[in-house]
Amino acid sequence: MRMLVIKENSRLPSIDEQIKEIQTNIDENLGLLREIRRSQISNLPLKKLDKLIKTFTSLKQPEILIVAPMSAGKSTLINSLLASRIVPASQEACTSTIVRLFNSQDKKDVEAFDEDNNCIASGSASIDELTTMNELSEAVRIDASLPIQFAGDAPVTVIDTPGPNNALNKAHQNVLFEFLDHHQAELTLFIMNGTQLGTDSEKQLLDRIIETQPNVVFVINKMDEFRTNEDITNVLENVRKYLENQFSIQNPRIFPVSAQFALDLQIHMKNQELVMDEWGELTFSDHSKQELMSSYSRNELTKIQNTLTIANNFMLNEDLHLNQYAPVTVNDSFNGCYERLMAYSGVTGLADFLNEFIKNNYLNELRQQDKDLFDLIRFVLEEIFKILDNSLDNSSEEKLKKHIRNDFKVIDQGQSEWRKPRVENLYQYFKTHYPKKESSYHYLMFGNRNNESFRYVVVLELIYEYREIELRRNKNAVIH
């Protein structure tokens, strides 16, 4: 484990800064590994090296599993976290297959697969496409790539599961329970309906969740149905006691939200200008009113007006500010009414929690990859030197051998001046034998690749580069 040396008056780097620093280390090490791959050293296991390079260019994405009994508002919550209507929602248990949502900032597509993993349908990621694919009898999985707003650029997979208590289709429960039994996600969101707690179907599902999933967070939806601080506090306390007494869950993390209100805000009010009227209520600015009147139908305008009415309820009733009940500290610095209302819906606090969870998980994955890659390069370089040393034993270039072995000793001893004067002698050798080549890398790619002693010089320069990365790595070590 690397140790962090903290200078006086310095601050700990943020998660984003740590991710950037370690990603730089990984990119440099991968570049070094590719240079080794191109060195064409005799007896180097190229296929194995190619496989290892491919392994290190991909990271396991953390998975967030979202599960709920029917009518808890699971699809609405997912859509509010995506800030878009993508997942179909209705009073019936819509999802009959496992739906995986991959975070992608540069594409938006969806594919359906059968039980043999054959793609049977594809299209652009939209609510219409997902609804159509979900109705395909042979579809067992749907994969969609699209921007996941709360994740930023970090890799993550959100998994939407079938509702287990649809009386019209018991197959939903079988699909879900089989998935839970054979799959563990890094985080599970269990969605509960704040107005219908403790149902038999909810208990049965929660039993299975606690048995199979290691890290569960509870989201209590439809909390806008309650109006007073006392009512909301009582609901949350009842949920806490319910989880502790029925399932032995101590100190459960509980997020109260109004997913429908958050989604309506995102769809109807995100790009509108809101102002306070003379009675202290929210309304649209004159410019926004004109834009709305010219762009929307009467039916759509009615929906927008209803959202504005609910927004005023949230704004004027402090008891409905759901961010105050969250188990994490939520940023209370808002840029305008829209951000304030989103925070009051409780969804912003949940999204911030998920963002931090994903980044921490991603950071840990990067750290492990960084360590594994660094150890691999050390091993590969040692093996290369064994190969080349054997080939040089049969050569007459004793002077070069001496320089190389002396360099080895300096590197092994970890001397701070390891590069001088050894590298100067090697460069002199290089310039003498290959005066028209400006860099060993250039000659490596275009020169005489049959010269083993020259390859030795090239790989030794890779060792120098590796050593520089190592020195910088130790200097910029990050605590974990």
Coordinates of C-alpha atoms in Angstrom, one line a residue, residues 3 58 84 194 470:
M3 CA 1.7 6.0 1.8
S58 CA -11.3 -2.4 -19.7
S84 CA -35.7 11.7 -19.2
G194 CA -44.6 5.4 1.2
E470 CA 7.8 4.8 -10.6

